[in-house]
C-alpha positions as CSV (number, residue, x, y, z in Angstrom):
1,X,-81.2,10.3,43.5
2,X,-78.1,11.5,42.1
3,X,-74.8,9.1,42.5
4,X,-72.9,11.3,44.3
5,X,-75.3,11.2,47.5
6,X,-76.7,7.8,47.1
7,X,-75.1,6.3,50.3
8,X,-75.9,9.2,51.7
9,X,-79.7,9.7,50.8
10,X,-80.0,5.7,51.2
11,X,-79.1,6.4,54.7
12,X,-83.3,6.8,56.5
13,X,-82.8,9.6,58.6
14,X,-81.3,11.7,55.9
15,X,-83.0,10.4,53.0
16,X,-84.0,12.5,49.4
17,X,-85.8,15.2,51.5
18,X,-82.9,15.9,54.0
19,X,-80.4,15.7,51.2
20,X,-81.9,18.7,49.8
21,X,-82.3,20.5,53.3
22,X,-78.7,20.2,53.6
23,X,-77.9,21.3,49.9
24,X,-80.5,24.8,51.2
25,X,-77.9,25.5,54.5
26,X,-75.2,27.6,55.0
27,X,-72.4,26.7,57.8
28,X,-70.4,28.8,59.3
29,X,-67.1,27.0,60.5
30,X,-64.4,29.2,62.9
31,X,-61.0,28.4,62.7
32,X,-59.5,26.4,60.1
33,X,-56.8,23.9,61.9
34,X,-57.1,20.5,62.6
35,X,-60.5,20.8,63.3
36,X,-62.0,23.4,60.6
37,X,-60.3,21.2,58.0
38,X,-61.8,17.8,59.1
39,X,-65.3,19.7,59.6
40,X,-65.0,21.6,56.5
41,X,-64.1,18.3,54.6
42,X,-66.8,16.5,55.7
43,X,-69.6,19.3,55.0
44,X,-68.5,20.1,51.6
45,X,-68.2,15.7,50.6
46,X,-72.0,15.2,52.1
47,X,-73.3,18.4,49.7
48,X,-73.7,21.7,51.9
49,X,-75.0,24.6,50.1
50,X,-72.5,27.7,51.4
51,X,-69.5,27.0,53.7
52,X,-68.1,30.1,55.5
53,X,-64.3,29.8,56.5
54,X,-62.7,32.1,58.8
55,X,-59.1,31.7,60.0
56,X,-56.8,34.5,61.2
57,X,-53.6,31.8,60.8
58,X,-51.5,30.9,57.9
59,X,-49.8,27.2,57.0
60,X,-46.9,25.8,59.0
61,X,-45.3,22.8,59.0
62,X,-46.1,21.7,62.0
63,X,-49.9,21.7,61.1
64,X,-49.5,19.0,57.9
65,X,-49.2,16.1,60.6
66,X,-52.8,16.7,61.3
67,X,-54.4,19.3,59.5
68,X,-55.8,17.4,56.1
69,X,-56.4,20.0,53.8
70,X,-52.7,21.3,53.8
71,X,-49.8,20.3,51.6
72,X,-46.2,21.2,51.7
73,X,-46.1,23.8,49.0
74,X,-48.7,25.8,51.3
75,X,-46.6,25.7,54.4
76,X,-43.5,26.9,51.9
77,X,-46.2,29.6,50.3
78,X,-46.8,30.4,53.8
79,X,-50.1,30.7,52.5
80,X,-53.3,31.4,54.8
81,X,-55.5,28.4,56.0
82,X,-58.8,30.0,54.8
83,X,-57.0,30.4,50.9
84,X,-55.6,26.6,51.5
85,X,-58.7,25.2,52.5
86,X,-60.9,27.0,49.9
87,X,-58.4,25.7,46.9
88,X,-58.6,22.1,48.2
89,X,-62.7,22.5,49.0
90,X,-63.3,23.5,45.6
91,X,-61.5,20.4,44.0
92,X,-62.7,17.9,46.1
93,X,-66.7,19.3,45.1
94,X,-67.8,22.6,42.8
95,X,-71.4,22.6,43.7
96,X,-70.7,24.3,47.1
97,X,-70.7,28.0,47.5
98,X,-67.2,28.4,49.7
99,X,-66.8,31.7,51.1
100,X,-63.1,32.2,52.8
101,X,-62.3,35.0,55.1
102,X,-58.9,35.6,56.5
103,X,-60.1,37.6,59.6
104,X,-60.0,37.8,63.4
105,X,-63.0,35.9,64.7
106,X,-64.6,39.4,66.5
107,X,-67.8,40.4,66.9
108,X,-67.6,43.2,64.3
109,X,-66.4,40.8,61.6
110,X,-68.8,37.6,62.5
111,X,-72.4,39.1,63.0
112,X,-73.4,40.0,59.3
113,X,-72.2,36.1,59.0
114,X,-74.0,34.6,62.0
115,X,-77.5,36.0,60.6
116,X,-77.3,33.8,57.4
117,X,-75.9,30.8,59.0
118,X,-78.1,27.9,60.0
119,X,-75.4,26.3,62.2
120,X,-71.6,27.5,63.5
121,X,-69.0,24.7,63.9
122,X,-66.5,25.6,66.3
123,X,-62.9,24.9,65.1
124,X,-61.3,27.4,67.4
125,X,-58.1,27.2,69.8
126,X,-58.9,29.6,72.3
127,X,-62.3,30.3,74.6
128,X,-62.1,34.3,73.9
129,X,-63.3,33.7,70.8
130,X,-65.7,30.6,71.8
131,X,-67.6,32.9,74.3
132,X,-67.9,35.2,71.4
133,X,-69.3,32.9,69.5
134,X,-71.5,32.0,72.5
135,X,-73.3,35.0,72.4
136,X,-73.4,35.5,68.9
137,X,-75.6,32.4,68.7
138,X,-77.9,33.1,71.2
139,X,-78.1,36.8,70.2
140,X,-79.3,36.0,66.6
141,X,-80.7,32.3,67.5
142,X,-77.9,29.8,65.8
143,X,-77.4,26.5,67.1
144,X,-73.7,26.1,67.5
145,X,-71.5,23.1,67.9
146,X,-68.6,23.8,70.6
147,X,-65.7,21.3,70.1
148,X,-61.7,21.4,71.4
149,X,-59.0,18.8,71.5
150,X,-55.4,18.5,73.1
151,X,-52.9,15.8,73.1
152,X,-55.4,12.5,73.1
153,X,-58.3,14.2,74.6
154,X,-61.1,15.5,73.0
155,X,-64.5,17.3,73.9
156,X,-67.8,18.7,72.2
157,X,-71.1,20.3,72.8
158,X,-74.5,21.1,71.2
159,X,-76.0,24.7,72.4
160,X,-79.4,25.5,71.1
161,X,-80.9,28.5,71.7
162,X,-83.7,29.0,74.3
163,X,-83.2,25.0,75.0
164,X,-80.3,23.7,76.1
165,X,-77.5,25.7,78.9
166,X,-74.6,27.7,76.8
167,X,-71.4,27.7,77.3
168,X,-71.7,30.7,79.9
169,X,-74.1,28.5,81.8
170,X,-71.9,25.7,82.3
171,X,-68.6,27.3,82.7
172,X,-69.1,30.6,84.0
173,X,-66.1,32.3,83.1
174,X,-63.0,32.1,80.3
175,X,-61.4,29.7,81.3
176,X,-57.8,30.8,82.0
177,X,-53.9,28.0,81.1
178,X,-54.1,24.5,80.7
179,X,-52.5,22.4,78.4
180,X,-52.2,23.3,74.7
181,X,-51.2,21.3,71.4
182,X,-47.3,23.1,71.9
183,X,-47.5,21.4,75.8
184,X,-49.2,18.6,75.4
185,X,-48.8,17.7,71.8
186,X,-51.9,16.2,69.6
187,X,-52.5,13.2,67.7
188,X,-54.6,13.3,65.0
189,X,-57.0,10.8,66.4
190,X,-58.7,12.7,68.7
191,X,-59.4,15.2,66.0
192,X,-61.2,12.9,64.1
193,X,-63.5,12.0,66.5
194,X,-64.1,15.8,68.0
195,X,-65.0,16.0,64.1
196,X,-67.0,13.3,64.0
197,X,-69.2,14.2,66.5
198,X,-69.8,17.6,65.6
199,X,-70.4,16.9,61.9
200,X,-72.9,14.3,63.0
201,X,-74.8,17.0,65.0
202,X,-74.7,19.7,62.4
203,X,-75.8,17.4,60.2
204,X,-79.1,16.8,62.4
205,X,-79.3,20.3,63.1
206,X,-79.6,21.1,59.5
207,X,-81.9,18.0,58.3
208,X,-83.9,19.5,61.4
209,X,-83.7,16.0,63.0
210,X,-83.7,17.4,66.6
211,X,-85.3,15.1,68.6
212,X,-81.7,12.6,67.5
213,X,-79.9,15.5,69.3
214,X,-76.9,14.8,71.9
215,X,-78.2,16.7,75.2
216,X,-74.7,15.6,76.7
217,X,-71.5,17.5,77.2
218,X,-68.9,14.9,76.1
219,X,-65.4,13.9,76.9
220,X,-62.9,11.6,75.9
221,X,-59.0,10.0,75.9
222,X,-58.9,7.9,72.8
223,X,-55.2,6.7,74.2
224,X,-56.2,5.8,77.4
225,X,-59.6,4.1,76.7
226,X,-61.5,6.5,78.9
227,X,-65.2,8.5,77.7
228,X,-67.8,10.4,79.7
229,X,-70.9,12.1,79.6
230,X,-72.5,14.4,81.6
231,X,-76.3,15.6,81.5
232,X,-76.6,19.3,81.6
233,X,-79.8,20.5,81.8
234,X,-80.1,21.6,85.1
235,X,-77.3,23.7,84.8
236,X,-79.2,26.5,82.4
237,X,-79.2,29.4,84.6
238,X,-81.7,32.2,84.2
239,X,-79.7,35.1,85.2
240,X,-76.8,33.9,82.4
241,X,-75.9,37.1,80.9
242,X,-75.8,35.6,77.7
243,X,-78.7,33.7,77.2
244,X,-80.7,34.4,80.6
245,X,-84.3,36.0,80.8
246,X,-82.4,39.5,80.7
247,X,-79.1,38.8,78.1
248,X,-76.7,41.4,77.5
249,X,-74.3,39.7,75.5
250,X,-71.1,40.5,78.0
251,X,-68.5,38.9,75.3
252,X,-69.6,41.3,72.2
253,X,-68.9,44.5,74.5
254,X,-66.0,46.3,72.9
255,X,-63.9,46.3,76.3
256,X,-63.6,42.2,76.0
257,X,-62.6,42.1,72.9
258,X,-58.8,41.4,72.9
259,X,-56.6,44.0,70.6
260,X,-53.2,42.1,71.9
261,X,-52.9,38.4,72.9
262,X,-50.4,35.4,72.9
263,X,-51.7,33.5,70.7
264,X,-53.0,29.5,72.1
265,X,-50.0,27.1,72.3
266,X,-47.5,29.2,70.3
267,X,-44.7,31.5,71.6
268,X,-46.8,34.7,69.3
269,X,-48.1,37.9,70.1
270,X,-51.0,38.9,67.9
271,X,-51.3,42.7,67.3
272,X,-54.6,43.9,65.9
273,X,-55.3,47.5,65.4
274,X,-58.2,49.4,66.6
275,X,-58.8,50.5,63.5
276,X,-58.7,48.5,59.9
277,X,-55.4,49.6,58.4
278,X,-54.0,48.3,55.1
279,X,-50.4,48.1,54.5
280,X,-48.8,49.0,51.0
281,X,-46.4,45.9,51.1
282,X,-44.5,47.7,48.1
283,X,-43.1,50.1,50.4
284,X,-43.6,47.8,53.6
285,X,-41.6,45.3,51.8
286,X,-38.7,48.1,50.9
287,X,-38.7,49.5,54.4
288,X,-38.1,46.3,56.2
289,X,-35.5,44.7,54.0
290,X,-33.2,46.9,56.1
291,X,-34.1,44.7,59.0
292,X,-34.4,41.1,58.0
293,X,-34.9,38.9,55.3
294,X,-38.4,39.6,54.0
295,X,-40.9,37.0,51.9
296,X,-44.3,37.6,50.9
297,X,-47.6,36.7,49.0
298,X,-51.1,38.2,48.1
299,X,-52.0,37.9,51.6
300,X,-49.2,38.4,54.4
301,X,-45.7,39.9,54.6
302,X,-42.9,37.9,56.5
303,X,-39.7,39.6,57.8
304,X,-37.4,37.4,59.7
305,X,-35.4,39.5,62.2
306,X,-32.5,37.6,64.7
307,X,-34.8,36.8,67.3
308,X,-38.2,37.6,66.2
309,X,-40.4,37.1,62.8
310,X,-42.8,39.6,61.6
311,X,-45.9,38.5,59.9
312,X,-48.0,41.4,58.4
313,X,-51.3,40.5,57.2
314,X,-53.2,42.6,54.3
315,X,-56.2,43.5,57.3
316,X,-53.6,45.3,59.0
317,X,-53.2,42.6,61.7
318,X,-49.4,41.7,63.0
319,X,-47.9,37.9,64.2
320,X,-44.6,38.9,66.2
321,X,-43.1,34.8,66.7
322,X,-40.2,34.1,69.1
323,X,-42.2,36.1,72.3
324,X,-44.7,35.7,74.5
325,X,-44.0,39.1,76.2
326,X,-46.9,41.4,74.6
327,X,-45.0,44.7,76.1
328,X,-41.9,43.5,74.2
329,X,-43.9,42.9,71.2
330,X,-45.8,46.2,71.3
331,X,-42.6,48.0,71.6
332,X,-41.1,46.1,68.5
333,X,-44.0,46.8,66.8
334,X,-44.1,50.1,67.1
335,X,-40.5,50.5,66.1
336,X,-40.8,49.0,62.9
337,X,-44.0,49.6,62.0
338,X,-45.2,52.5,64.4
């Protein structure tokens, strides 16, 4: 037993045979926020073989209150979430294989991923990309771990494969409002236990403990004392087109997949391109001095114009902040970088 694992090994349903199951596994975790960080934290401390990271976002200030990986030199690097997290990861433990993608969570960029993973955390802010991930686990058999949190409530759910009801099943549809962490705020709290309870089910998933899995979609209110459970296997449908007796995986159709979109919570327009285009920020960077007040780094391009600031990422992708009026931010977009 080696120290770094002892409480960990010592623990009887891990123990010196599931330590080593766990240092064989590759997770994937989506999103890198409040909850990727926690997740990826505690998956990298307990001795996971491969992490995958994947986060479209960069640092801001307004995620160091509870995002735990980030410092204040990346929010003033502006740096993205996935480089962040990486940098911390690999000084907090070197024996694990960290892979960091600063990418749109789409199909076209997540399936190669999904094949090798033996369990996706959810650490996303928006249910587009959780339905994609929805099918992407049923399509190529991956347990996934569904988790979200807003102001002092939380919520998380274990889909298996050809067991339990997905997240199709149970809500039928992409949810559309509510409250976000710009409405309703967040405290870091109910991150922790969203976390919590995921990690604690990946980490049966991968020791291949299943019969200790949660068979419960749960819900809390840390502030106001409140938790609840609800049983959901007779809500598994059969005709679910996405993992029914005839699946046709409806959210990895072309057609669904968003190429403009406000983004969760934030007055931002996200512009991706049809196509992968990669910007020259040499002569991006010259070009839009005339219009604003430009910083960069290895990743993204920032130009800060009166009302509105351009982020241009390497992957072609565009953040247009100060709007939540996609027309208006397609127009702008195509003026300065049409």
């Amino acid at each position: 037993m080696t120290e770094r694992y002892s409480r960990q090994q010592i623990f009887q349903p891990i123990g010196n045979k599931g330590q080593q199951q766990i240092r064989s596994k590759h997770v994937l975790v989506v999103g890198a926020g409040a909850l990727g960080s926690a997740s990826a934290e505690a998956l990298v401390r307990a001795g996971i073989g491969k992490l995958t990271l994947v986060d479209r976002d960069y640092v801001e200030w307004s995620n160091l209150q509870r995002q735990q990986l980030y410092t204040e030199q990346d929010a003033q690097n502006k740096l993205p979430k996935a480089v962040a997290a990486k940098n911390r990861l690999r000084q907090i433990n070197t024996e694990v294989k960290i892979e960091a993608l600063v990418m749109d969570a789409q199909p076209a960029n997540l399936e190669s991923i999904v094949q090798t993973a033996d369990v996706i955390i959810d650490a996303t802010d928006n249910f587009d990309i959780r339905f994609i991930l929805n099918d992407l686990s049923h399509k190529y058999e991956v347990p996934w771990i569904y988790g979200s949190c807003v102001g002092s409530y939380g919520a998380t759910y274990t889909v298996i494969p050809n067991v339990t009801p997905c997240l199709h099943c149970i809500l039928k549809k992409v949810p559309v409002g509510g409250a976000t962490c710009e409405t309703a705020g967040i405290i870091s709290p109910a991150v922790q236990i969203v976390a919590a309870y995921q990690i604690t089910e990946a980490l049966k998933i991968l020791v291949e403990d299943v019969e200790a899995l949660r068979h419960t979609f749960l819900t809390f209110d840390v502030w106001n004392n409140q938790h609840a459970e609800f049983k959901t296997g007779k809500m598994k449908s059969d005709k679910c087109s996405s993992c029914g007796s005839t699946q046709t995986y409806p959210y990895l159709a072309y057609e669904n997949q968003l190429k403009t979109e406000v983004l969760c919570g934030r007055e931002t327009v996200q512009i991706r391109p049809s196509q992968r285009h990669l910007y020259n920020f040499d002569e991006l960077e010259k070009r839009l001095k005339k219009q604003g007040k430009v910083d960069r780094n290895p990743y993204l391009l920032s130009c800060q114009l009166p009302q509105q600031r351009f982020v241009i990422f390497q992957d072609g992708r565009v953040f247009i902040h100060g709007t939540n009026d996609i027309q208006f931010a397609r127009s702008l977009y195509y003026r300065l970088l049409g």
